[in-house]
Coordinates of C-alpha atoms in Angstrom, one line a residue:
M14 CA -43.2 -26.3 101.9
S15 CA -40.5 -24.9 99.6
S16 CA -38.3 -27.0 97.2
T17 CA -34.7 -26.2 96.6
T18 CA -33.0 -26.8 93.3
T19 CA -29.4 -27.8 93.6
A20 CA -27.0 -26.9 90.7
V21 CA -24.8 -29.7 89.5
P22 CA -21.2 -28.5 89.0
G23 CA -20.1 -28.3 85.3
R24 CA -23.7 -28.4 84.0
P25 CA -25.6 -25.3 83.2
S26 CA -28.8 -24.9 84.9
V27 CA -31.8 -24.8 82.5
P28 CA -34.7 -22.9 83.7
G29 CA -37.9 -24.9 83.7
P30 CA -40.8 -24.1 81.5
G31 CA -42.5 -20.9 82.3
R32 CA -39.6 -19.6 84.4
G33 CA -37.9 -16.3 83.3
G34 CA -40.0 -16.3 80.0
V35 CA -37.2 -18.3 78.1
E36 CA -38.4 -20.7 75.5
P37 CA -36.6 -23.9 74.6
A38 CA -34.0 -23.6 71.7
A39 CA -35.5 -24.4 68.2
A40 CA -34.4 -27.4 66.3
P41 CA -31.8 -26.6 63.5
R42 CA -33.3 -25.8 60.0
M43 CA -32.4 -28.3 57.3
V44 CA -30.6 -26.7 54.3
R45 CA -32.2 -27.6 51.0
Q46 CA -29.7 -28.9 48.5
R47 CA -29.8 -27.4 45.0
R48 CA -30.8 -29.8 42.3
R49 CA -28.2 -30.3 39.5
R50 CA -29.4 -29.9 36.0
P51 CA -27.3 -32.1 33.7
G52 CA -28.8 -30.5 30.6
L53 CA -27.6 -27.0 31.6
I54 CA -24.2 -28.2 32.5
A55 CA -23.8 -29.9 29.1
L56 CA -24.9 -26.8 27.3
S57 CA -22.4 -24.7 29.1
V58 CA -19.6 -27.1 28.3
A59 CA -20.7 -27.1 24.6
L60 CA -20.6 -23.3 24.5
I61 CA -17.2 -23.1 26.0
A62 CA -15.9 -25.7 23.6
A63 CA -17.4 -23.9 20.6
G64 CA -15.8 -20.6 21.7
G65 CA -12.5 -22.2 22.0
L66 CA -12.8 -23.9 18.6
S67 CA -13.8 -20.5 17.0
G68 CA -10.8 -18.8 18.5
A69 CA -8.5 -21.6 17.3
L70 CA -9.9 -21.4 13.8
L71 CA -9.6 -17.6 13.7
F72 CA -6.0 -17.8 14.9
T73 CA -5.2 -20.4 12.3
A74 CA -6.9 -18.3 9.5
S75 CA -5.1 -15.2 10.5
G76 CA -1.8 -17.0 10.5
E77 CA -2.1 -18.3 6.9
R78 CA 0.5 -16.6 4.7
S79 CA 0.6 -16.2 1.0
S80 CA 3.7 -16.0 -1.3
V81 CA 3.3 -12.8 -3.2
L82 CA 5.4 -10.3 -5.1
V83 CA 6.7 -7.0 -3.7
V84 CA 8.6 -4.2 -5.5
A85 CA 12.3 -4.4 -4.8
H86 CA 13.3 -1.1 -6.5
D87 CA 11.6 2.1 -7.5
V88 CA 10.1 1.8 -10.9
P89 CA 8.8 5.1 -12.6
V90 CA 5.6 5.1 -14.4
G91 CA 5.9 3.7 -18.0
A92 CA 9.2 2.0 -17.3
T93 CA 9.6 -1.7 -18.2
I94 CA 9.6 -4.0 -15.2
T95 CA 12.6 -6.3 -14.9
A96 CA 13.1 -9.5 -12.8
A97 CA 15.4 -7.5 -10.4
D98 CA 12.5 -5.1 -9.7
L99 CA 10.4 -7.8 -8.1
A100 CA 11.0 -9.9 -5.0
P101 CA 9.1 -12.7 -3.2
A102 CA 7.5 -12.1 0.2
S103 CA 5.4 -14.2 2.6
L104 CA 2.5 -12.1 4.0
A105 CA -0.8 -12.7 5.8
L106 CA -3.3 -10.9 3.6
D107 CA -6.9 -10.0 3.9
P108 CA -9.0 -11.8 1.2
A109 CA -10.0 -8.3 -0.1
V110 CA -6.4 -7.4 -0.9
K111 CA -5.5 -8.1 -4.6
A112 CA -1.9 -9.3 -4.9
V113 CA 0.2 -10.9 -7.5
P114 CA 1.4 -14.5 -6.6
V115 CA 5.0 -15.4 -6.9
T116 CA 4.1 -18.0 -9.5
K117 CA 3.2 -15.1 -11.9
K118 CA 6.5 -13.3 -11.7
S119 CA 7.5 -14.3 -15.3
S120 CA 4.3 -12.8 -16.7
M121 CA 5.1 -9.5 -14.8
V122 CA 8.6 -9.1 -16.3
G123 CA 8.4 -7.1 -19.4
Q124 CA 5.2 -5.3 -18.4
R125 CA 5.2 -1.5 -17.9
A126 CA 4.5 0.3 -14.7
A127 CA 1.0 1.9 -14.9
V128 CA 1.8 3.9 -11.8
A129 CA 5.0 4.8 -10.0
L130 CA 6.1 1.7 -8.0
K131 CA 7.8 2.3 -4.7
A132 CA 10.4 -0.2 -3.2
G133 CA 8.9 -2.3 -0.5
S134 CA 5.3 -1.9 -1.7
L135 CA 3.0 -4.8 -2.5
L136 CA 2.5 -5.4 -6.3
S137 CA -1.1 -5.5 -7.4
P138 CA -2.4 -6.5 -10.9
G139 CA -3.8 -3.0 -11.6
Q140 CA -0.3 -1.4 -11.3
V141 CA 1.1 -3.0 -14.5
T142 CA 0.1 -2.6 -18.1
S143 CA 1.2 -3.9 -21.5
V144 CA 0.4 -0.6 -23.2
S145 CA 3.5 1.3 -24.6
L146 CA 3.8 5.0 -24.1
V147 CA 4.6 5.3 -27.9
K148 CA 1.1 5.4 -29.4
A149 CA 0.0 4.7 -32.9
G150 CA 1.1 7.5 -35.3
E151 CA 4.0 8.6 -33.1
Q152 CA 7.8 8.2 -33.4
L153 CA 10.4 7.7 -30.7
V154 CA 13.3 10.3 -30.8
G155 CA 16.3 10.4 -28.6
V156 CA 17.2 13.9 -27.4
A157 CA 20.7 14.4 -26.0
L158 CA 20.8 17.2 -23.5
K159 CA 23.4 18.9 -21.4
P160 CA 22.6 19.8 -17.8
S161 CA 22.0 23.4 -18.9
Q162 CA 19.4 22.2 -21.5
L163 CA 17.0 20.5 -19.1
P164 CA 15.4 21.3 -15.7
A165 CA 16.9 20.0 -12.5
T166 CA 13.6 18.3 -11.7
R167 CA 13.8 14.6 -12.3
L168 CA 12.0 13.5 -15.4
G169 CA 9.9 10.3 -15.6
P170 CA 8.1 8.3 -18.2
G171 CA 4.7 9.6 -19.2
Q172 CA 5.6 13.2 -18.3
K173 CA 4.5 15.9 -20.8
V174 CA 7.4 18.2 -22.0
L175 CA 8.1 20.8 -24.7
I176 CA 11.2 20.6 -26.9
V177 CA 12.3 24.1 -27.6
S178 CA 14.4 25.2 -30.5
T179 CA 17.3 27.4 -29.3
P180 CA 19.2 28.7 -32.4
D181 CA 21.9 31.4 -32.0
P182 CA 20.1 34.8 -32.1
A183 CA 22.4 36.1 -34.9
Q184 CA 21.8 33.1 -37.0
A185 CA 18.0 33.3 -36.4
A186 CA 18.0 37.0 -37.4
A187 CA 20.0 36.2 -40.6
A188 CA 17.7 33.4 -41.4
S189 CA 14.6 35.6 -41.0
G190 CA 16.2 38.5 -43.0
G191 CA 16.5 40.8 -39.9
K192 CA 19.5 42.4 -38.3
A193 CA 21.4 41.4 -35.2
G194 CA 20.0 42.9 -32.0
E195 CA 16.5 43.2 -33.3
P196 CA 13.8 41.2 -31.6
V197 CA 13.4 37.7 -33.0
A198 CA 10.3 35.6 -33.2
A199 CA 9.4 33.3 -30.3
P200 CA 11.3 30.0 -30.4
K201 CA 9.5 27.0 -31.9
T202 CA 8.3 24.3 -29.5
L203 CA 7.2 20.8 -30.0
A204 CA 5.0 18.9 -27.5
A205 CA 6.4 15.5 -26.5
T206 CA 5.9 12.7 -24.0
V207 CA 8.9 11.3 -22.1
V208 CA 9.2 7.6 -22.6
A209 CA 12.6 6.9 -20.9
V210 CA 15.4 8.8 -19.3
G211 CA 19.0 7.6 -19.7
V212 CA 21.9 7.8 -17.2
A213 CA 24.0 11.0 -17.3
A214 CA 27.4 10.5 -18.9
P215 CA 30.1 10.7 -16.2
A216 CA 32.4 13.1 -18.1
T217 CA 29.9 15.5 -19.7
G218 CA 26.7 15.0 -17.8
V219 CA 24.8 14.6 -21.1
V220 CA 21.5 12.7 -20.7
V221 CA 19.6 11.1 -23.5
V222 CA 15.8 11.4 -23.1
D223 CA 13.6 9.3 -25.3
V224 CA 10.5 11.2 -26.3
A225 CA 7.4 10.3 -28.3
V226 CA 6.3 12.9 -30.9
P227 CA 3.9 12.9 -33.8
A228 CA 5.4 10.9 -36.7
A229 CA 5.3 14.0 -39.0
D230 CA 7.6 15.9 -36.5
G231 CA 10.0 13.1 -35.8
P232 CA 12.6 13.8 -38.7
T233 CA 12.5 17.5 -38.0
L234 CA 13.2 17.0 -34.3
A235 CA 16.0 14.5 -35.0
A236 CA 17.7 17.1 -37.3
R237 CA 17.3 19.8 -34.7
V238 CA 18.7 17.6 -32.0
A239 CA 21.8 16.9 -34.2
T240 CA 22.7 20.6 -34.0
G241 CA 22.5 20.7 -30.2
A242 CA 20.3 23.8 -30.4
V243 CA 17.4 22.4 -28.4
A244 CA 16.3 22.5 -24.8
L245 CA 13.7 20.6 -22.8
I246 CA 11.1 22.2 -20.5
I247 CA 8.3 20.7 -18.5
A248 CA 4.9 21.5 -20.1
P249 CA 2.3 23.4 -18.0
Q250 CA -0.2 21.3 -16.3
E251 CA -3.7 21.3 -17.8
A252 CA -6.4 22.9 -15.7
N253 CA -9.0 20.5 -14.4

């Protein structure tokens, strides 16, 4: 006797056990939830906070500015520094940078430039000195020179020069007992150091150059300068 299975409309027919080799569907697997670790979360929050604090401190430190002195005008080496040569500035500086605070401006005025100071540069303590270019045993002599009696190269304090005697050849020959036209001895020279350079006169272009010479040669140079028979040349550089 055979049995007949009747399908119910709208309901899928499920084969019975053992029919068609189809096993029943497995039960859904439970997903295991991760355990929260409060200690690890707290540590992460602390590290983030510390990083933010470090960044804030670094930004604040880099933004700190100091009131320091900068050079307002070019100052040649050996020249006296005036109040107009210095200006205040607010700069963010590395601690390793040595600068002169604005509060010490009065002590900088009257000092001499130990090196050539350029406008816009930061002033450091090692760039100034109280030592004069006129040393012990030397005299300061002013030498008035026409444009044809000195080189076109700009002179500066501390520069080594030679003061050359330039007498008239006929007068030099007469003084030495020779005849005009005969070779004369080499002109006399005197080593000197430039201390200051004046401003050229508008009409004549004459410039007064203050030079330091040995005290024994000071009077002789002054007498020679009075005659106008002198010239100034730059001394050769010493070989290292």
